[in-house]
CSV table of C-alpha atoms in Angstrom, one decimal:
chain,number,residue,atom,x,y,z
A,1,UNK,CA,37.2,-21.8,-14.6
A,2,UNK,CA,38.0,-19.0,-11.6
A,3,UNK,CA,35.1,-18.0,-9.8
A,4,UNK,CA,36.2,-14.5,-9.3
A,5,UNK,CA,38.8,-12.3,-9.1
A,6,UNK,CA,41.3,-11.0,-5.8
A,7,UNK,CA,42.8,-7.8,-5.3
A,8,UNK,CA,45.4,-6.9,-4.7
A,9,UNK,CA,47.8,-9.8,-6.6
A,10,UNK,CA,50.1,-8.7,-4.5
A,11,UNK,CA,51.1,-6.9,-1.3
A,12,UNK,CA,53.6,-5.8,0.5
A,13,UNK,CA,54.1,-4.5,4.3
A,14,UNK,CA,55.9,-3.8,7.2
A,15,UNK,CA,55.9,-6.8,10.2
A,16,UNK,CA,53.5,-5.4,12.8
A,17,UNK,CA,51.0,-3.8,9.7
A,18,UNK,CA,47.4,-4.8,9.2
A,19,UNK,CA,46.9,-6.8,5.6
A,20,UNK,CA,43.6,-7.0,4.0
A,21,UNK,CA,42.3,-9.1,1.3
A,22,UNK,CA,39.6,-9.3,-0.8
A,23,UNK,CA,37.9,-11.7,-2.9
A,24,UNK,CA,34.8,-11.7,-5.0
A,25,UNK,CA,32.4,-14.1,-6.9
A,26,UNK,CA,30.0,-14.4,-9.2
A,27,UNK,CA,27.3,-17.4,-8.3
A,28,UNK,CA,25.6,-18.0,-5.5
A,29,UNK,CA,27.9,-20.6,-2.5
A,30,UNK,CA,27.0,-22.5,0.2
A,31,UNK,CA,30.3,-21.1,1.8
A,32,UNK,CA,33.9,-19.2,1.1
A,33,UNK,CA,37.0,-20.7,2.2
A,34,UNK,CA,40.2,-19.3,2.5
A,35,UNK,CA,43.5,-20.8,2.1
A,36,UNK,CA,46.9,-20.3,2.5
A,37,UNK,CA,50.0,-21.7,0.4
A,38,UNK,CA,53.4,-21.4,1.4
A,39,UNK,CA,56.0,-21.1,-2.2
A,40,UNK,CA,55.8,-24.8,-3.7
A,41,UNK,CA,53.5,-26.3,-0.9
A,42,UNK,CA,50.2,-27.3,-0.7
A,43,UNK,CA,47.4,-25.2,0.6
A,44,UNK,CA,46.7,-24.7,3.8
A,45,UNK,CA,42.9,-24.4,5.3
A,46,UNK,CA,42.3,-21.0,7.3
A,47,UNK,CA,38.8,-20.1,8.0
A,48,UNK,CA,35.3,-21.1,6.3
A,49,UNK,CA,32.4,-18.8,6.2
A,50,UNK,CA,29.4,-20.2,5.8
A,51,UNK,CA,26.5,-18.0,3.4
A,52,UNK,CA,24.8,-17.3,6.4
A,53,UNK,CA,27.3,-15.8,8.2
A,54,UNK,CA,28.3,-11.8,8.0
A,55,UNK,CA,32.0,-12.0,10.1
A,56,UNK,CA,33.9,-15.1,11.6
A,57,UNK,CA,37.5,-14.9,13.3
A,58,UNK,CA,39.9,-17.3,14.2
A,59,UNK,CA,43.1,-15.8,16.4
A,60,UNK,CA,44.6,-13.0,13.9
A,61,UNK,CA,41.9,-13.8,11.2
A,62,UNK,CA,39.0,-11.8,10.6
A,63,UNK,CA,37.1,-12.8,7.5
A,64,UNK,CA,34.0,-11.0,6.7
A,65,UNK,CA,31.1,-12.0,3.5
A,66,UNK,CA,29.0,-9.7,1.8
A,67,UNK,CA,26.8,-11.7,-0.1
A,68,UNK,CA,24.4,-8.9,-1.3
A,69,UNK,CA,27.6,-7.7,-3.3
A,70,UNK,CA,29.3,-11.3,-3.7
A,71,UNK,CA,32.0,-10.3,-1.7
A,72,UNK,CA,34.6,-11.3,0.7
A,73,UNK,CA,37.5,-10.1,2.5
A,74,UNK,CA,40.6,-11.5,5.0
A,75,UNK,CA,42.4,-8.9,7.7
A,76,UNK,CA,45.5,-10.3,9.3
A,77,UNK,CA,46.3,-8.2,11.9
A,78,UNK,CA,49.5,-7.3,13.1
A,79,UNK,CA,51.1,-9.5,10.8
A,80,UNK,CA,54.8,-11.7,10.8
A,81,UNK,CA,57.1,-12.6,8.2
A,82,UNK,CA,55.9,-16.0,8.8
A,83,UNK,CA,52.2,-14.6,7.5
A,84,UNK,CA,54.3,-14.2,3.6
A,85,UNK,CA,52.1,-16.3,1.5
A,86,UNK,CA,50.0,-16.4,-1.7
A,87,UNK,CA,46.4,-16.8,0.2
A,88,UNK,CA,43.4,-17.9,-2.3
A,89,UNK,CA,39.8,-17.3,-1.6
A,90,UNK,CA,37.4,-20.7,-2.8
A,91,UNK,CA,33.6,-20.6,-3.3
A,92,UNK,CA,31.9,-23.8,-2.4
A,93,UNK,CA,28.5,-24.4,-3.9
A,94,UNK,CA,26.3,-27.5,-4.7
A,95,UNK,CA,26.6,-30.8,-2.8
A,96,UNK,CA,29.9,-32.3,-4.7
A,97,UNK,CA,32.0,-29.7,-2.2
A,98,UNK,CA,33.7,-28.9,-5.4
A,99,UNK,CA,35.5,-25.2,-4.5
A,100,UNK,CA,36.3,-22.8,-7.2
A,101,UNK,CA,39.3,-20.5,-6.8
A,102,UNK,CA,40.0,-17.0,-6.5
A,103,UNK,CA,43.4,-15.8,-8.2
A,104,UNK,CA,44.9,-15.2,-5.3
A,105,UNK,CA,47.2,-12.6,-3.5
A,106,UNK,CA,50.8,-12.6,-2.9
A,107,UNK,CA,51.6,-11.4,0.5
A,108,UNK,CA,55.0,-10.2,1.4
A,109,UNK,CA,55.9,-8.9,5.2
A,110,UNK,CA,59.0,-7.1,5.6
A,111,UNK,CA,60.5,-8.2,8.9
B,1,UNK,CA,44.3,-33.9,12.2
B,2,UNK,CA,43.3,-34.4,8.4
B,3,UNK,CA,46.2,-35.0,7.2
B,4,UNK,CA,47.0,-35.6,3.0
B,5,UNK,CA,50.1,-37.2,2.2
B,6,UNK,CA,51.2,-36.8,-1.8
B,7,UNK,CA,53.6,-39.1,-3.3
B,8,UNK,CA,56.0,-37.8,-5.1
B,9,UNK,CA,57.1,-34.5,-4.1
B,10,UNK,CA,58.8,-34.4,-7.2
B,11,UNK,CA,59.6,-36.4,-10.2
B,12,UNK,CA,61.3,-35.8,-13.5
B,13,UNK,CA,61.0,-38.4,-16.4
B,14,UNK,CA,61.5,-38.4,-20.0
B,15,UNK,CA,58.8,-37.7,-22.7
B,16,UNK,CA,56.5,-40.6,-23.5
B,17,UNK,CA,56.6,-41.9,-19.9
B,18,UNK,CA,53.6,-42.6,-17.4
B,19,UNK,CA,53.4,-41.0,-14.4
B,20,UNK,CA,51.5,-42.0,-11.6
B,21,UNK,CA,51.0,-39.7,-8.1
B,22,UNK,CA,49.4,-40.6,-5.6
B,23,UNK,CA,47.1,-39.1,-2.6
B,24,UNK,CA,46.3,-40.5,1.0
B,25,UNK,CA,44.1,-39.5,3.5
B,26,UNK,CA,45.8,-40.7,6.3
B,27,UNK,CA,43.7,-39.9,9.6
B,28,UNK,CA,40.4,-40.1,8.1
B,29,UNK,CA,38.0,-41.5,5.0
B,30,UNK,CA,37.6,-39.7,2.0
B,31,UNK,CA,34.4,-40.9,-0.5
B,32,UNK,CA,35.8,-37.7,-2.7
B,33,UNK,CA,39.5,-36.2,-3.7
B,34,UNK,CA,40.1,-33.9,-6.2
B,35,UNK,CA,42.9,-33.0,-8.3
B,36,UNK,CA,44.5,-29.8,-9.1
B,37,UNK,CA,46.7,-28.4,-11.7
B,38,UNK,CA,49.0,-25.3,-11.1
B,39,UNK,CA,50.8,-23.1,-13.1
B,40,UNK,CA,53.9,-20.7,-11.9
B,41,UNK,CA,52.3,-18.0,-10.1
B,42,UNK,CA,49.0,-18.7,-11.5
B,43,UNK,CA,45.6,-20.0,-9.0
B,44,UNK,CA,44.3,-23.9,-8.9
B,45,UNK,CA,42.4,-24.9,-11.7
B,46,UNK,CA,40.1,-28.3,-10.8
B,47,UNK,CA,40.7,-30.5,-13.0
B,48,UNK,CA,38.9,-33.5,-11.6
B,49,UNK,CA,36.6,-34.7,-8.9
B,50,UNK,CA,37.9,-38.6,-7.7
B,51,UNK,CA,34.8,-40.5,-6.3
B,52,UNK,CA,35.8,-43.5,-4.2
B,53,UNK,CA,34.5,-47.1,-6.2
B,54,UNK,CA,33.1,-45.0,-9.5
B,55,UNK,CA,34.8,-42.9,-12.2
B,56,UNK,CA,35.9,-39.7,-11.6
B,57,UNK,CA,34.7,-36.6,-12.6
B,58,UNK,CA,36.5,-34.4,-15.3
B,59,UNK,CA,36.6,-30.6,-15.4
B,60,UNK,CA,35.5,-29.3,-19.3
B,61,UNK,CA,39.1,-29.8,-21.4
B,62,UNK,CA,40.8,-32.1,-19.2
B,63,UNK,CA,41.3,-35.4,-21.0
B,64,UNK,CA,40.4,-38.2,-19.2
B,65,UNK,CA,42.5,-40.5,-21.2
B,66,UNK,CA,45.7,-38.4,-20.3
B,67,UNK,CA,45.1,-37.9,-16.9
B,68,UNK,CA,43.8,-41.2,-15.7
B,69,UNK,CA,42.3,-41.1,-12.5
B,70,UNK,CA,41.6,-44.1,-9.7
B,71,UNK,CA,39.7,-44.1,-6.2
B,72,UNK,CA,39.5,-47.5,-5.0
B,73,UNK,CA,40.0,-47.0,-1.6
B,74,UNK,CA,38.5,-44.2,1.0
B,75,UNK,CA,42.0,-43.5,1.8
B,76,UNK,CA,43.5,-43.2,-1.8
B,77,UNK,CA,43.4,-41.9,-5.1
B,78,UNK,CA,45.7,-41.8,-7.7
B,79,UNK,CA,46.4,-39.9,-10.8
B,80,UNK,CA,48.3,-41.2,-13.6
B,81,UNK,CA,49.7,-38.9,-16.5
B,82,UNK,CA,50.0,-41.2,-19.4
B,83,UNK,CA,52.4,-40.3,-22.2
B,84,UNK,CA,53.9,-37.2,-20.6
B,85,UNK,CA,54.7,-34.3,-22.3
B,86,UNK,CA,56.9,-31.1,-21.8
B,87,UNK,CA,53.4,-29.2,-21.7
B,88,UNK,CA,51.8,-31.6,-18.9
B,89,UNK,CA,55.0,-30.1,-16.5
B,90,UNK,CA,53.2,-28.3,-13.9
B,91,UNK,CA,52.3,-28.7,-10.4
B,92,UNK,CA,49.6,-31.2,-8.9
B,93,UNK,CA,47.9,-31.1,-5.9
B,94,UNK,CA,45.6,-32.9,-4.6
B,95,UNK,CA,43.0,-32.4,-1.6
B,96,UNK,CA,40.5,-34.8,0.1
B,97,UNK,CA,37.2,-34.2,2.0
B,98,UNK,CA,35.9,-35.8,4.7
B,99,UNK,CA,33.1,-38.3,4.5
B,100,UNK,CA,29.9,-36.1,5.0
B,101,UNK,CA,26.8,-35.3,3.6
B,102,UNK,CA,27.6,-31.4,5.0
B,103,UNK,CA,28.4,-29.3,2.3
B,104,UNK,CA,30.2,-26.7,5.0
B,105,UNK,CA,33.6,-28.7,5.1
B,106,UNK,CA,37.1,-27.7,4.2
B,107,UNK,CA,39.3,-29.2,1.8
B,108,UNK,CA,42.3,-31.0,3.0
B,109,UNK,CA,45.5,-30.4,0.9
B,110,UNK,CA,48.3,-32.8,-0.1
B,111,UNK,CA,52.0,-30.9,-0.5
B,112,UNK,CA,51.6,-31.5,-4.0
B,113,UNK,CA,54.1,-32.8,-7.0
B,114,UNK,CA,56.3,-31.1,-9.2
B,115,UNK,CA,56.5,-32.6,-12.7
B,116,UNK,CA,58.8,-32.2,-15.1
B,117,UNK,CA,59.0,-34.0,-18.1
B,118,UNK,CA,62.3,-33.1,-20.3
């Protein structure tokens, strides 16, 4: 079952534009991940946020987590083509490290 | 670092045949893997957690007699399709976690396999 829903499903900017991202969830998580995949690739690890943490960053990535309103979100800053993706958020939860996944958003940058 | 190696990329086989994928952890142990379907333009959906030397976990309405799943190793786990189907085409991916008892770790992705049964 999907943990929550993502918004937008998909998006679409010029190279050089911010993108932002944003995920939410139902239950209560020991973290949110987010993930990148590339068209007919695997997924790609980005940034984890633990429950106790408000705002994390990692280069271009700033990934912020409201957990008073179950909510997450992913800026990209002056983005690349490179950057087009489909990027999933994932709740983790419990002690299997079982992650649940968002629906996604598509993210297209016009070079 | 953590790297997840899936085998096949791809593989298209007739209906009735067994199928068997397989995922490696190659640069570090892995007590747990799991296994992911994919549909076109669709998210992940779990279906089963691979424990290393006991039975695996399956998601509610995956069949575990259709989707047979192995972990004898730290390094390896395989998932066989038995009996494939046009409706098992799909994509699988796999992922693998390192050996911890922290529950703050990433999951480590293989590149996944395309099936295709015709």
């Amino acid at each position: 079952s999907q943990q929550g829903e993502e918004d937008p499903q998909a998006l679409s900017i010029q190279e050089g534009e911010n993108a932002t991202m944003n995920c939410s969830y139902k239950t209560s998580i020991n973290n949110l991940q987010w993930y990148r995949q590339n068209s007919g690739r695997g997924l790609v690890h980005l940034i984890l946020i633990r429950s106790n943490e408000r705002e994390k960053h990692s280069g271009r990535l700033r990934v912020t987590l409201d957990t008073s309103k179950k909510s997450s979100s992913l800026l990209i800053t002056a983005s690349r083509a490179a950057d087009t993706a489909s990027y999933f958020c994932a709740t983790g939860s419990g002690n299997t490290g079982k992650l649940i996944f968002g629906q996604g958003t598509t993210l297209q940058v016009k070079p | 670092g953590a790297v997840v190696s899936q085998h096949p990329s791809w593989v298209i086989c007739k209906s009735g045949t067994s199928v068997k994928i397989e995922c490696r952890s190659l640069d570090f142990q892995a007590t747990t893997m799991f296994w992911y379907r994919q549909f076109p333009k669709q998210s992940l959906m779990l279906m089963a957690t691979s424990n290393e030397g006991s039975k695996a976990t399956y998601e509610q309405g995956v069949e575990k007699d259709k989707f047979l799943i192995n972990h004898a190793s730290l390094t390896l786990s395989t998932l066989t399709v038995t009996s494939a189907h046009p409706e098992d085409s799909s994509f699988y991916i796999c992922s693998a976690r390192v050996a911890t008892s922290n529950s703050n770790q990433p999951q480590h992705f293989g590149d996944g396999t395309r099936l295709s049964i015709l």
